[in-house]
mmCIF file of C-alpha atoms in Angstrom:
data_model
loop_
_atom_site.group_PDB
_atom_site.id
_atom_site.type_symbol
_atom_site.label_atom_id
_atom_site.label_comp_id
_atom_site.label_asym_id
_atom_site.label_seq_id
_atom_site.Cartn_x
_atom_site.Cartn_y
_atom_site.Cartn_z
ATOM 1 C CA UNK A 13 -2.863 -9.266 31.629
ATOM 2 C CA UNK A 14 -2.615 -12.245 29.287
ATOM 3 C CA UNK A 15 0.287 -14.159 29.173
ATOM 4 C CA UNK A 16 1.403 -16.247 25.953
ATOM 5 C CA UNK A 17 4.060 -18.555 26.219
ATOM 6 C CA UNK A 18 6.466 -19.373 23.315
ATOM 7 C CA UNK A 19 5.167 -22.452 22.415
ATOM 8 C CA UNK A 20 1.771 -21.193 22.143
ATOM 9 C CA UNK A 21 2.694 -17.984 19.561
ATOM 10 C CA UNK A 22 1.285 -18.437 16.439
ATOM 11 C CA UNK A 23 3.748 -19.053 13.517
ATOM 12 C CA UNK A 24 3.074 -17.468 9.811
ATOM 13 C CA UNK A 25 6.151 -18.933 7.541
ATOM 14 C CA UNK A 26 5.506 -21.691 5.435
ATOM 15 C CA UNK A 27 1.839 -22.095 4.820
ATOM 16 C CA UNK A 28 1.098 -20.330 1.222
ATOM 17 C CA UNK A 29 1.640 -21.981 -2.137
ATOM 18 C CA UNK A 30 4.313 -22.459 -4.185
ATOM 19 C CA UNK A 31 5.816 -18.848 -5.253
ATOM 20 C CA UNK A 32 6.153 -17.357 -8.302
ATOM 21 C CA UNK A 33 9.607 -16.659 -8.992
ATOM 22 C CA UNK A 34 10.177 -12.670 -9.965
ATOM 23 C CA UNK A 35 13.729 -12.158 -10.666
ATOM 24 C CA UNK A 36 14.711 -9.412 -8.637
ATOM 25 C CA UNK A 37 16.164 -6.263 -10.364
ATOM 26 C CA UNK A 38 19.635 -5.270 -10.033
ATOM 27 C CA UNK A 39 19.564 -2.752 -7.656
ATOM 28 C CA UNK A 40 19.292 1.173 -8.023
ATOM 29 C CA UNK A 41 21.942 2.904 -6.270
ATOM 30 C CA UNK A 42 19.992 6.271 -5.896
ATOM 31 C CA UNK A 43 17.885 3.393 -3.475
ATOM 32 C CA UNK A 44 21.068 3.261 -0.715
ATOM 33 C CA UNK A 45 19.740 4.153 2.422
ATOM 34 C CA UNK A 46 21.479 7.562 3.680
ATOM 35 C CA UNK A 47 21.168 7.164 7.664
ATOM 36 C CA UNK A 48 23.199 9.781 8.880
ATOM 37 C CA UNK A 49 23.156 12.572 5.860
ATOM 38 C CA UNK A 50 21.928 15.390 7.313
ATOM 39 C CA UNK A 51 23.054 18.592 4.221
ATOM 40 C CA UNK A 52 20.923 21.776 4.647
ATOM 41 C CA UNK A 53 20.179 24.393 1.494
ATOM 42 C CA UNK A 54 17.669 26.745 0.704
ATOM 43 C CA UNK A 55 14.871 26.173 -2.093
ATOM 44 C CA UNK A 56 14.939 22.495 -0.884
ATOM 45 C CA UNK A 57 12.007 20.318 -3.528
ATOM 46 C CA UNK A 58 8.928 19.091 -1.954
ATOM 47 C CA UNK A 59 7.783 15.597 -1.838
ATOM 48 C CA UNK A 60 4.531 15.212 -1.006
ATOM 49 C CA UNK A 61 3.440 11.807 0.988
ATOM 50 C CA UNK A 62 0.186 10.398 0.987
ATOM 51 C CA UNK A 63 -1.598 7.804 3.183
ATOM 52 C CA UNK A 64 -4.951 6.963 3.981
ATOM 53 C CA UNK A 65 -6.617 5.638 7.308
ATOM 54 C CA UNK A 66 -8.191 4.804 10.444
ATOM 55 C CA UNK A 67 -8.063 4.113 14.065
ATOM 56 C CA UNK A 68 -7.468 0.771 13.401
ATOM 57 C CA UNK A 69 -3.753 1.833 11.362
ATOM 58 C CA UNK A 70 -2.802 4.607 12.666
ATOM 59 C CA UNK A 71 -0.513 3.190 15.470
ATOM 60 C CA UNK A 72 1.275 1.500 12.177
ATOM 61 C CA UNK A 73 1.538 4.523 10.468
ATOM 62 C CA UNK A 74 4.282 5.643 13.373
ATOM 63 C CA UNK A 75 6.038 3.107 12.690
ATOM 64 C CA UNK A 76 6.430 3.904 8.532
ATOM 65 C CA UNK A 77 7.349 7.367 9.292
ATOM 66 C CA UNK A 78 9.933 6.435 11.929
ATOM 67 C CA UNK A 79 11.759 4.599 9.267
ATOM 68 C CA UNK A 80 10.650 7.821 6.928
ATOM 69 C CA UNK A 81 12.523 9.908 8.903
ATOM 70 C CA UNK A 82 15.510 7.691 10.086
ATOM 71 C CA UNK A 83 16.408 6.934 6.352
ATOM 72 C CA UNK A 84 15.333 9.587 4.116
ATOM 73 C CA UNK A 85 17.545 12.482 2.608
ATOM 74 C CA UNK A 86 17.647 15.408 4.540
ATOM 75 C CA UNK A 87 17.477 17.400 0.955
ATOM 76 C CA UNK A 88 13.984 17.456 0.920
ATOM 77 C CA UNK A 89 10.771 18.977 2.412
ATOM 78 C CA UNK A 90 8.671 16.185 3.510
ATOM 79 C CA UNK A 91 4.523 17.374 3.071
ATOM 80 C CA UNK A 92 2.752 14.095 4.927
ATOM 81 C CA UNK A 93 -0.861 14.151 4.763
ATOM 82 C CA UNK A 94 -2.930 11.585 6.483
ATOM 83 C CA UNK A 95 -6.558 10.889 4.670
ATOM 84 C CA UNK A 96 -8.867 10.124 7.016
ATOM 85 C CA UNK A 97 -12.970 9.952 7.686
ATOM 86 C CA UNK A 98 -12.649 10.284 11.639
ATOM 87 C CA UNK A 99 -9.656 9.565 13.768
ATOM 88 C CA UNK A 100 -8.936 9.433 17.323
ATOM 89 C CA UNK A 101 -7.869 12.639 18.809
ATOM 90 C CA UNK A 102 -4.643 10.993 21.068
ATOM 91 C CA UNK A 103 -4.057 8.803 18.233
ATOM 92 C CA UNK A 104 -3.802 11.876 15.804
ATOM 93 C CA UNK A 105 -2.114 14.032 18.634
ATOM 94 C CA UNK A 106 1.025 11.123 18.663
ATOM 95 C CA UNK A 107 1.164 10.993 15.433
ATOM 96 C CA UNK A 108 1.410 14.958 14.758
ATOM 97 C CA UNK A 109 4.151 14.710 17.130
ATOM 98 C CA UNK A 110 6.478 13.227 14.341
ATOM 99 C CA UNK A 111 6.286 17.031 12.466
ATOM 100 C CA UNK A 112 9.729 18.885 12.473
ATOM 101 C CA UNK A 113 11.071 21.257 10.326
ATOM 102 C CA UNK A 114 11.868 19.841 6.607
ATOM 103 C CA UNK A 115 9.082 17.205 8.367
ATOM 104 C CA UNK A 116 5.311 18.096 8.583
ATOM 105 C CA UNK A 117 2.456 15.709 9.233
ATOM 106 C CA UNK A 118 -1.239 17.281 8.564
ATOM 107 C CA UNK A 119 -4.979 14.941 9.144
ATOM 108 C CA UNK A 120 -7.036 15.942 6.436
ATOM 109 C CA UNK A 121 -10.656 14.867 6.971
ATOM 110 C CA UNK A 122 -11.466 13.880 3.127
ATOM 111 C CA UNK A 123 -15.620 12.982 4.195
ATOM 112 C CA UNK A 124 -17.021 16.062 3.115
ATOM 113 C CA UNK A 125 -14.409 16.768 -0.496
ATOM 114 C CA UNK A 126 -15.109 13.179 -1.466
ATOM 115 C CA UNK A 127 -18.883 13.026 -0.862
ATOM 116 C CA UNK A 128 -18.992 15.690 -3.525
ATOM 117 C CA UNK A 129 -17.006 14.107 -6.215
ATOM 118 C CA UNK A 130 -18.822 11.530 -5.926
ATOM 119 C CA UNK A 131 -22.183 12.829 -5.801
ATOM 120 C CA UNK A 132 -20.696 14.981 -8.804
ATOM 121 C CA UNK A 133 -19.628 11.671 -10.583
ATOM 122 C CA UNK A 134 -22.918 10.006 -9.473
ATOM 123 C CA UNK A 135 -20.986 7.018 -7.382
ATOM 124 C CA UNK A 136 -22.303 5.393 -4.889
ATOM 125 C CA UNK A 137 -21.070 5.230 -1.312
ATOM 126 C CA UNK A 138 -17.360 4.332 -2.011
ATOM 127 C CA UNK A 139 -15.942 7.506 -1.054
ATOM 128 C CA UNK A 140 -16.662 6.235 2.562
ATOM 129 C CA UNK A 141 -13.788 2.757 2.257
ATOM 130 C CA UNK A 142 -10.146 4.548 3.168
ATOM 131 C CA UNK A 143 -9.107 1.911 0.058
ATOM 132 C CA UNK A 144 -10.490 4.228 -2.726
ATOM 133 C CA UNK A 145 -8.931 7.297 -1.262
ATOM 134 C CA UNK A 146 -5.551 7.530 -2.918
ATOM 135 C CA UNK A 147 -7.596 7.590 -6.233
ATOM 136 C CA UNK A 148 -8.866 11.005 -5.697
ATOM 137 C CA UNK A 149 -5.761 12.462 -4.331
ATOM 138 C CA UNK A 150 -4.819 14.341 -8.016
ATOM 139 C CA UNK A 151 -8.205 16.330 -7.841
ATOM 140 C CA UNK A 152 -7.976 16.933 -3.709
ATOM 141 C CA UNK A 153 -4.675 18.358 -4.349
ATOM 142 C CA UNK A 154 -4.328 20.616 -7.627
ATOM 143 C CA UNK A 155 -1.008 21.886 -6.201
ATOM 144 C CA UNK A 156 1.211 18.576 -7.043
ATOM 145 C CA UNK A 157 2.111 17.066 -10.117
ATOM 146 C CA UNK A 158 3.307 14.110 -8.861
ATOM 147 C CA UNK A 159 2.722 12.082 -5.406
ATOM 148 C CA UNK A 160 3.778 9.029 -3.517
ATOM 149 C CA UNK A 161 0.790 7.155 -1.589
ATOM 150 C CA UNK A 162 1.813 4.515 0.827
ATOM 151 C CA UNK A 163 0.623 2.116 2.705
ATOM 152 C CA UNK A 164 0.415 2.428 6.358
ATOM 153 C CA UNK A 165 1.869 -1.468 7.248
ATOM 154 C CA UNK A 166 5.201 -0.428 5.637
ATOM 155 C CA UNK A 167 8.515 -0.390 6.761
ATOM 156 C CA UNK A 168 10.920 2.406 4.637
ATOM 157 C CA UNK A 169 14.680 1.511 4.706
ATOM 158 C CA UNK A 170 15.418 3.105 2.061
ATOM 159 C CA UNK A 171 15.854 6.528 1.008
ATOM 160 C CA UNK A 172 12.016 7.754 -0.064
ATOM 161 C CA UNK A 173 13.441 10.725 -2.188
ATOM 162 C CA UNK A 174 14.967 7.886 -4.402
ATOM 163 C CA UNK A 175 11.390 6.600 -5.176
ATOM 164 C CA UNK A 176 10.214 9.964 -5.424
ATOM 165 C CA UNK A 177 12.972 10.916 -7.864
ATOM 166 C CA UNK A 178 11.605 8.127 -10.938
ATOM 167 C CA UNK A 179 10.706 10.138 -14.450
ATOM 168 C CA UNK A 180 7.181 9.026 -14.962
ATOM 169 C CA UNK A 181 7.711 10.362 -18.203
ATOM 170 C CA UNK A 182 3.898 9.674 -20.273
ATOM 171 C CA UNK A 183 3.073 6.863 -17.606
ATOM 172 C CA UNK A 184 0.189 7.209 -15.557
ATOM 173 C CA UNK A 185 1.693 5.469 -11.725
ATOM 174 C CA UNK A 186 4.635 3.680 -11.094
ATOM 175 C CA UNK A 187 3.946 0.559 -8.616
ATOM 176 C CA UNK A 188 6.209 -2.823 -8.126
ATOM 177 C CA UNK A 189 4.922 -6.594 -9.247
ATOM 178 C CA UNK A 190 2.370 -7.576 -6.899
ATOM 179 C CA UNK A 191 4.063 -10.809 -4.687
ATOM 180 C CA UNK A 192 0.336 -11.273 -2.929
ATOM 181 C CA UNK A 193 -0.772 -11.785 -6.797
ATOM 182 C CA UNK A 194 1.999 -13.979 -7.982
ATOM 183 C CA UNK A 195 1.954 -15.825 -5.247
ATOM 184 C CA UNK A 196 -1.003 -17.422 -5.869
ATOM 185 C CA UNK A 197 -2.074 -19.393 -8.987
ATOM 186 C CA UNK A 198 -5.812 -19.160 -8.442
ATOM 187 C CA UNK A 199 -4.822 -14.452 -8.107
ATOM 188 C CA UNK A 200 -2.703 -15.281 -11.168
ATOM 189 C CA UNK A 201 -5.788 -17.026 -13.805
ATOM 190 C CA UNK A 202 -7.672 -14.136 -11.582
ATOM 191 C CA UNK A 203 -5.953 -11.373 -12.870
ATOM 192 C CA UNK A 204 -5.761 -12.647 -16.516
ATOM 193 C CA UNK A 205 -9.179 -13.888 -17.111
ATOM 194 C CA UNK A 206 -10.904 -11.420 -14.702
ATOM 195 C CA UNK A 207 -9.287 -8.448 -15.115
ATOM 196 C CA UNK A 208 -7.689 -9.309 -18.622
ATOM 197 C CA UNK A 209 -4.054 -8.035 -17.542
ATOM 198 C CA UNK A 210 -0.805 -10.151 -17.527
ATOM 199 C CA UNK A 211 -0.194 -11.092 -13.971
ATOM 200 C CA UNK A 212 3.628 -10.211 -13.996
ATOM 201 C CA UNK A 213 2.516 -7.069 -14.374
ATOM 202 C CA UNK A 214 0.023 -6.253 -11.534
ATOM 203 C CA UNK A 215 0.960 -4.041 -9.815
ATOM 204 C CA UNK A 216 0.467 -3.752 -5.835
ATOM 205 C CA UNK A 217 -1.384 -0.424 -5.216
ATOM 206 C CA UNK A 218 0.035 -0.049 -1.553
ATOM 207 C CA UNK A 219 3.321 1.561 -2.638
ATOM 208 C CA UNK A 220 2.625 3.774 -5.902
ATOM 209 C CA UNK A 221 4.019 7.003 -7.468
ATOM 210 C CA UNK A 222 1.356 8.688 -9.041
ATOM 211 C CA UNK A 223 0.936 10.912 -12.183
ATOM 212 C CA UNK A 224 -1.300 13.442 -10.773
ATOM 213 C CA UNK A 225 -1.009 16.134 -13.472
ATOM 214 C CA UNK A 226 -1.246 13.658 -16.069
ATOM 215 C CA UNK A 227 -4.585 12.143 -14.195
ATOM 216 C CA UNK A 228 -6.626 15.677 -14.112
ATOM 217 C CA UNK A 229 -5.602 16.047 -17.776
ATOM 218 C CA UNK A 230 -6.721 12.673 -18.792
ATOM 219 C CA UNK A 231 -9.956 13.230 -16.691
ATOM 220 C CA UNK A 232 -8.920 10.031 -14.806
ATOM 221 C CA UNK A 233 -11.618 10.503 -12.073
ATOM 222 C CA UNK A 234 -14.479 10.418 -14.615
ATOM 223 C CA UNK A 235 -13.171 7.019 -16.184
ATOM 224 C CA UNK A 236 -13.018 5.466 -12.542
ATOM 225 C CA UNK A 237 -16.492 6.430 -11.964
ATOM 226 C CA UNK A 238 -17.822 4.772 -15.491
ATOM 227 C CA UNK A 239 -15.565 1.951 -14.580
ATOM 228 C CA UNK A 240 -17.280 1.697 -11.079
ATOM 229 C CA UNK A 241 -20.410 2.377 -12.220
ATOM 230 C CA UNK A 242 -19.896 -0.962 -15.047
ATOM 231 C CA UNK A 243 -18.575 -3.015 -13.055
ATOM 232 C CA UNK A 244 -17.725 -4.383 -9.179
ATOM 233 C CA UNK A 245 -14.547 -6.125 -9.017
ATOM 234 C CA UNK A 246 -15.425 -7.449 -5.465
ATOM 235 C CA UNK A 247 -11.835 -9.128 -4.413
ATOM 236 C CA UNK A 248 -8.736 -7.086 -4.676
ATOM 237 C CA UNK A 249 -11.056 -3.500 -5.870
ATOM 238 C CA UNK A 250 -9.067 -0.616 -5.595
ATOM 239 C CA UNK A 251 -5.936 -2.464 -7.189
ATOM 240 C CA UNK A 252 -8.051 -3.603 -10.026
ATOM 241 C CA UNK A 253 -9.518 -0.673 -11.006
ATOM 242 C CA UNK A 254 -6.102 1.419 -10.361
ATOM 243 C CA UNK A 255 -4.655 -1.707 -12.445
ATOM 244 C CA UNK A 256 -7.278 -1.906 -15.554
ATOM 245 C CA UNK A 257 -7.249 1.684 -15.706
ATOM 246 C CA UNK A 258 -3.523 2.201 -15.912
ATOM 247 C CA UNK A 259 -2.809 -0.704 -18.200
ATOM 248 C CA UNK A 260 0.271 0.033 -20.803
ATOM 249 C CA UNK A 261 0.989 3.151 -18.625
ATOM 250 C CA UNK A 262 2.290 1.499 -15.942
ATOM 251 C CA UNK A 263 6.265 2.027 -14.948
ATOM 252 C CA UNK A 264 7.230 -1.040 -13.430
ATOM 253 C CA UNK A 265 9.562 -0.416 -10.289
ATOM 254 C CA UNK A 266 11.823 -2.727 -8.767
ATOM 255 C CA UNK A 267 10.756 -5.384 -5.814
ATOM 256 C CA UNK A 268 12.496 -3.718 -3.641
ATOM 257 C CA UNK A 269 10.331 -0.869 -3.289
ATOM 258 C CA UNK A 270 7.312 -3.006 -2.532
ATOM 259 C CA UNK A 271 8.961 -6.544 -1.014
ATOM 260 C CA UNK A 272 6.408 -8.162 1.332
ATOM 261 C CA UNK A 273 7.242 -11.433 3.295
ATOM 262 C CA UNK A 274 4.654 -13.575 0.600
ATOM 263 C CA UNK A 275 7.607 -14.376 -1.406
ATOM 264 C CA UNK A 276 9.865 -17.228 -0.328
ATOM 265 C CA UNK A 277 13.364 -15.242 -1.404
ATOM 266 C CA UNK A 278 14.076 -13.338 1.359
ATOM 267 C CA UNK A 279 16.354 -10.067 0.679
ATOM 268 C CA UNK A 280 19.580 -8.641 2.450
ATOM 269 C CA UNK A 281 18.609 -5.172 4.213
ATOM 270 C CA UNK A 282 20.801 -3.545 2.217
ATOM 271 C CA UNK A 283 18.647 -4.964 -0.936
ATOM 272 C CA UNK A 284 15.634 -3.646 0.287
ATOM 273 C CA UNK A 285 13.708 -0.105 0.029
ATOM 274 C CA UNK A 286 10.377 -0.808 1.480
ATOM 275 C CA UNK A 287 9.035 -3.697 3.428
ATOM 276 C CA UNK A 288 5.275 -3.928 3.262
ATOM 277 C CA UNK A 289 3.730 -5.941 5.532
ATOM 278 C CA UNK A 290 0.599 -7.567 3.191
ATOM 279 C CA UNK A 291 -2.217 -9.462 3.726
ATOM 280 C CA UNK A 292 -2.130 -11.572 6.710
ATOM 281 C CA UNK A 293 1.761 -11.439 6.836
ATOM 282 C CA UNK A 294 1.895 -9.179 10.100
ATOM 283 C CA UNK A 295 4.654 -8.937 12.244
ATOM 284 C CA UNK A 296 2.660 -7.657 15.313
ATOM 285 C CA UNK A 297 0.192 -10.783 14.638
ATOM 286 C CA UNK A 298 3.156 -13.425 13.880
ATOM 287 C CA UNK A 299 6.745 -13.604 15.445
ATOM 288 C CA UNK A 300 8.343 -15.271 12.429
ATOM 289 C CA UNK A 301 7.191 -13.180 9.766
ATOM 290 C CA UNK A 302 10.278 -12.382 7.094
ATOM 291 C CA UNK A 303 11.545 -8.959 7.620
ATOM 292 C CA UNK A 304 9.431 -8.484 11.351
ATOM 293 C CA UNK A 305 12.436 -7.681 12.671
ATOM 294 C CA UNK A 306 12.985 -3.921 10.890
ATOM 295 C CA UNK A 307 8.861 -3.261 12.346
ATOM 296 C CA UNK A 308 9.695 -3.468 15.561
ATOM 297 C CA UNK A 309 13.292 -1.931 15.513
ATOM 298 C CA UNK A 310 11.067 1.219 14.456
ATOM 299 C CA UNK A 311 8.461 0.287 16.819
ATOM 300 C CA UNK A 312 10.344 1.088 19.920
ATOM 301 C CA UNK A 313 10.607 4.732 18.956
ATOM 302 C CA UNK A 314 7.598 5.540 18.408
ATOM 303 C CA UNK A 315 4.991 6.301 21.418
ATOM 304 C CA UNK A 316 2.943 3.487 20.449
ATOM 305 C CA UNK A 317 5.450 0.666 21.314
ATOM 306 C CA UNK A 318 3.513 -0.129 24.705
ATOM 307 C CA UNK A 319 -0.398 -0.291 22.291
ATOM 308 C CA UNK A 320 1.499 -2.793 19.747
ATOM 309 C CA UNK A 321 3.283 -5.049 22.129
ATOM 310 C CA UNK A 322 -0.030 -5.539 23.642
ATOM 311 C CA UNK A 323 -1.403 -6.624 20.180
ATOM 312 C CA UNK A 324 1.578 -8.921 19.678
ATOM 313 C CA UNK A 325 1.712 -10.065 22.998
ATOM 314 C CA UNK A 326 -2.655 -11.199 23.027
ATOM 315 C CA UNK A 327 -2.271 -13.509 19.793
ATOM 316 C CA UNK A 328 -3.589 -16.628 20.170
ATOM 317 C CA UNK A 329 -2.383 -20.047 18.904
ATOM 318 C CA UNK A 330 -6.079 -20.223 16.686
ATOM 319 C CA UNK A 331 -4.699 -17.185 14.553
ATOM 320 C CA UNK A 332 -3.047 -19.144 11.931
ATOM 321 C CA UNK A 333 -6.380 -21.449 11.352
ATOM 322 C CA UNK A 334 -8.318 -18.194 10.771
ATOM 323 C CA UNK A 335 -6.142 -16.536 8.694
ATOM 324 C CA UNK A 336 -6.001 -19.651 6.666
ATOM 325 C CA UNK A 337 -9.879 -19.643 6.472
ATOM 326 C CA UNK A 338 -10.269 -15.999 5.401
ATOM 327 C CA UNK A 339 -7.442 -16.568 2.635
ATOM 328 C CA UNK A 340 -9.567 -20.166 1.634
ATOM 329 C CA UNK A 341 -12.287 -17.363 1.255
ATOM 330 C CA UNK A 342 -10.549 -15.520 -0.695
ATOM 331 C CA UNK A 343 -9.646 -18.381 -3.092
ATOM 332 C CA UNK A 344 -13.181 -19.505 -3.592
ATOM 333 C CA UNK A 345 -14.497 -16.200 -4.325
ATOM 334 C CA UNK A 346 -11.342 -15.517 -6.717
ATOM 335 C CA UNK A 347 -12.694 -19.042 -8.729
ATOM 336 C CA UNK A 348 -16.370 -17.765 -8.663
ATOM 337 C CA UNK A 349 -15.319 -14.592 -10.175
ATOM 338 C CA UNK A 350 -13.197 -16.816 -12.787
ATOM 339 C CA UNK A 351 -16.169 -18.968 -13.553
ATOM 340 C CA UNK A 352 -18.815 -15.845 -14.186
ATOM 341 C CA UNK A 353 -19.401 -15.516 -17.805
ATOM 342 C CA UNK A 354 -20.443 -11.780 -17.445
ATOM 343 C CA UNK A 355 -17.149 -11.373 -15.842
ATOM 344 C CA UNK A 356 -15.572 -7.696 -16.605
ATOM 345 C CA UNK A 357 -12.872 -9.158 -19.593
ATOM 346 C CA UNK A 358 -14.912 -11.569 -20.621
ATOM 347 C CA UNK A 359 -18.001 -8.812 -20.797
ATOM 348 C CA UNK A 360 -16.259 -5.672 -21.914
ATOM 349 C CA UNK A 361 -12.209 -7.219 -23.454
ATOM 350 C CA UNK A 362 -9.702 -4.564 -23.581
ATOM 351 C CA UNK A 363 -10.974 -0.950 -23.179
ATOM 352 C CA UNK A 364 -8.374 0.947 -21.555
ATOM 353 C CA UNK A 365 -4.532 1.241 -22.246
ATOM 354 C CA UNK A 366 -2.506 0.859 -25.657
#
């Protein structure tokens, strides 16, 4: 067994650009976590949860729906479905172990459903990246009219029914400002000259509520496959389709449903809804990540404690120098995409939205 001593642990704090203030919303009370409530009733709603995976996740995903669980109302049937191409069968078998009454956790293998839309839609091979899954959700499952997809490097401290509870009203998906965006001046000029949206409102796609009714009536599938079929937005993909394709129909949620540790503020637990864990900012890479603490107080519940200590426990001190490299990649090809004159705003301007 390796062992890592303190002063060789990598640290994550302090290394990204200067942030872009978002003033954070006063909060909702609906939000207040309800540890403890436990009222039973017949006819209880449904909320149906969506995430999408591999093997590489899955021992994450425990994790979010410890917190699920630990936090949420008891007023509500939980429906968790995991979209997946091929998962391990221990892996799945822990994580099926988290279904209870009011509770249930199904794998749904989407390879098959989605090779048809697309081959229907004439798209290529995207069907295949777990990214693009929560896009096809509405038309995989006729039975909901709404959804929440998630993430599955999120923390829930709040309670989920809250989120759930938002009137969409005519919008098409509710998501929170995007911190990995604003972060960043080089995402920012990204988003407006690329993608021809106001950066402020970008929305992360990792926590959304979705307008799945309101996407099979507006034949939402077909405009993602002419959009795909235009154009390849190669750096942040799903989120810029899901973002260009929404435009003026996007209800704009508070931070604290999608607060990642990118942002220098750091809020009060009793502030925050959902933790999401973006980018490079991993607390089972990192031991100073903001918020790392509420990961791993869900963590050591779950039957995958032992398989992510071990992750934890082999970082090496290089970690931080390669992160930095990959997100130095990630600058220079946002600037390339910037500088292309046949780039998707500056070829097509505004086609979608009001």
């Amino acid at each position: 067994m390796t062992i890592v001593n303190e002063i060789s642990r990598p640290k994550r704090r302090g290394w990204n650009e200067a942030d872009h203030l978002i003033d954070t919303p006063l909060k909702d009370e609906r939000g207040a976590s309800v540890k403890g409530r436990n009222k039973t009733g017949e006819n209880k709603g449904v909320i149906p949860l969506f995430f999408a995976t591999d093997d590489n996740y899955l021992p994450f995903l425990s994790v979010t729906l410890q917190s699920l669980l630990e936090n949420s109302s008891h007023d509500y049937d939980y429906r968790v479905y995991v979209l997946h191409s091929g998962v391990r069968a221990d892996f799945e078998e822990k994580i099926l172990r988290f279904s209870k009454p009011g509770f249930t956790v199904e794998f749904v293998d989407v390879t098959q459903p989605l090779k048809e839309i697309s081959e229907h839609l004439h798209m290529r091979d995207y069907y295949t990246c777990t990214t693009y899954f929560r896009v096809f959700i509405a038309q995989m499952f006729p039975q909901y009219d709404k959804a929440l997809y998630l993430d599955c490097d999120t923390v829930v401290l709040g309670d989920i029914s809250a989120l759930y509870d938002y009137d969409l009203g005519d919008h098409l998906i509710a998501g929170a400002p995007c911190e990995g965006v604003n972060s960043f001046e080089v995402y920012r000029d990204y988003v407006r000259i690329v993608d021809g949206l106001n950066p402020d409102y970008f929305f992360n796609a990792g926590v959304i509520l979705m307008n799945l009714k309101a996407f099979r009536k507006e034949n939402f599938y077909e405009q993602f496959a002419d959009l795909l079929q235009k154009y390849k937005f190669t750096l942040i993909q799903d989120e810029d389709y899901l973002n260009v394709l929404c435009q003026d129909r996007v209800l704009r949620l508070p931070r604290a449903w999608n607060k990642s540790p990118v942002g220098k503020d750091i809020l009060p637990r009793e502030d925050l809804r959902i933790v999401h864990y973006l980018m490079s900012w991993k607390p089972w890479r990192y031991d100073d990540v903001p918020y790392g603490e509420y990961f791993w107080e869900y963590a050591k519940q779950t039957d995958f404690y032992d398989y992510l200590k071990e992750i934890f426990d082999k970082s090496v001190k290089g970690l931080e120098e390669q992160d930095k490299r990959q997100e130095a990649n990630l600058q220079a090809m946002a600037r390339s995409e910037i500088e292309r004159e046949d780039g998707y705003f500056k070829r097509y301007g505004k086609v979608y939205g009001n």
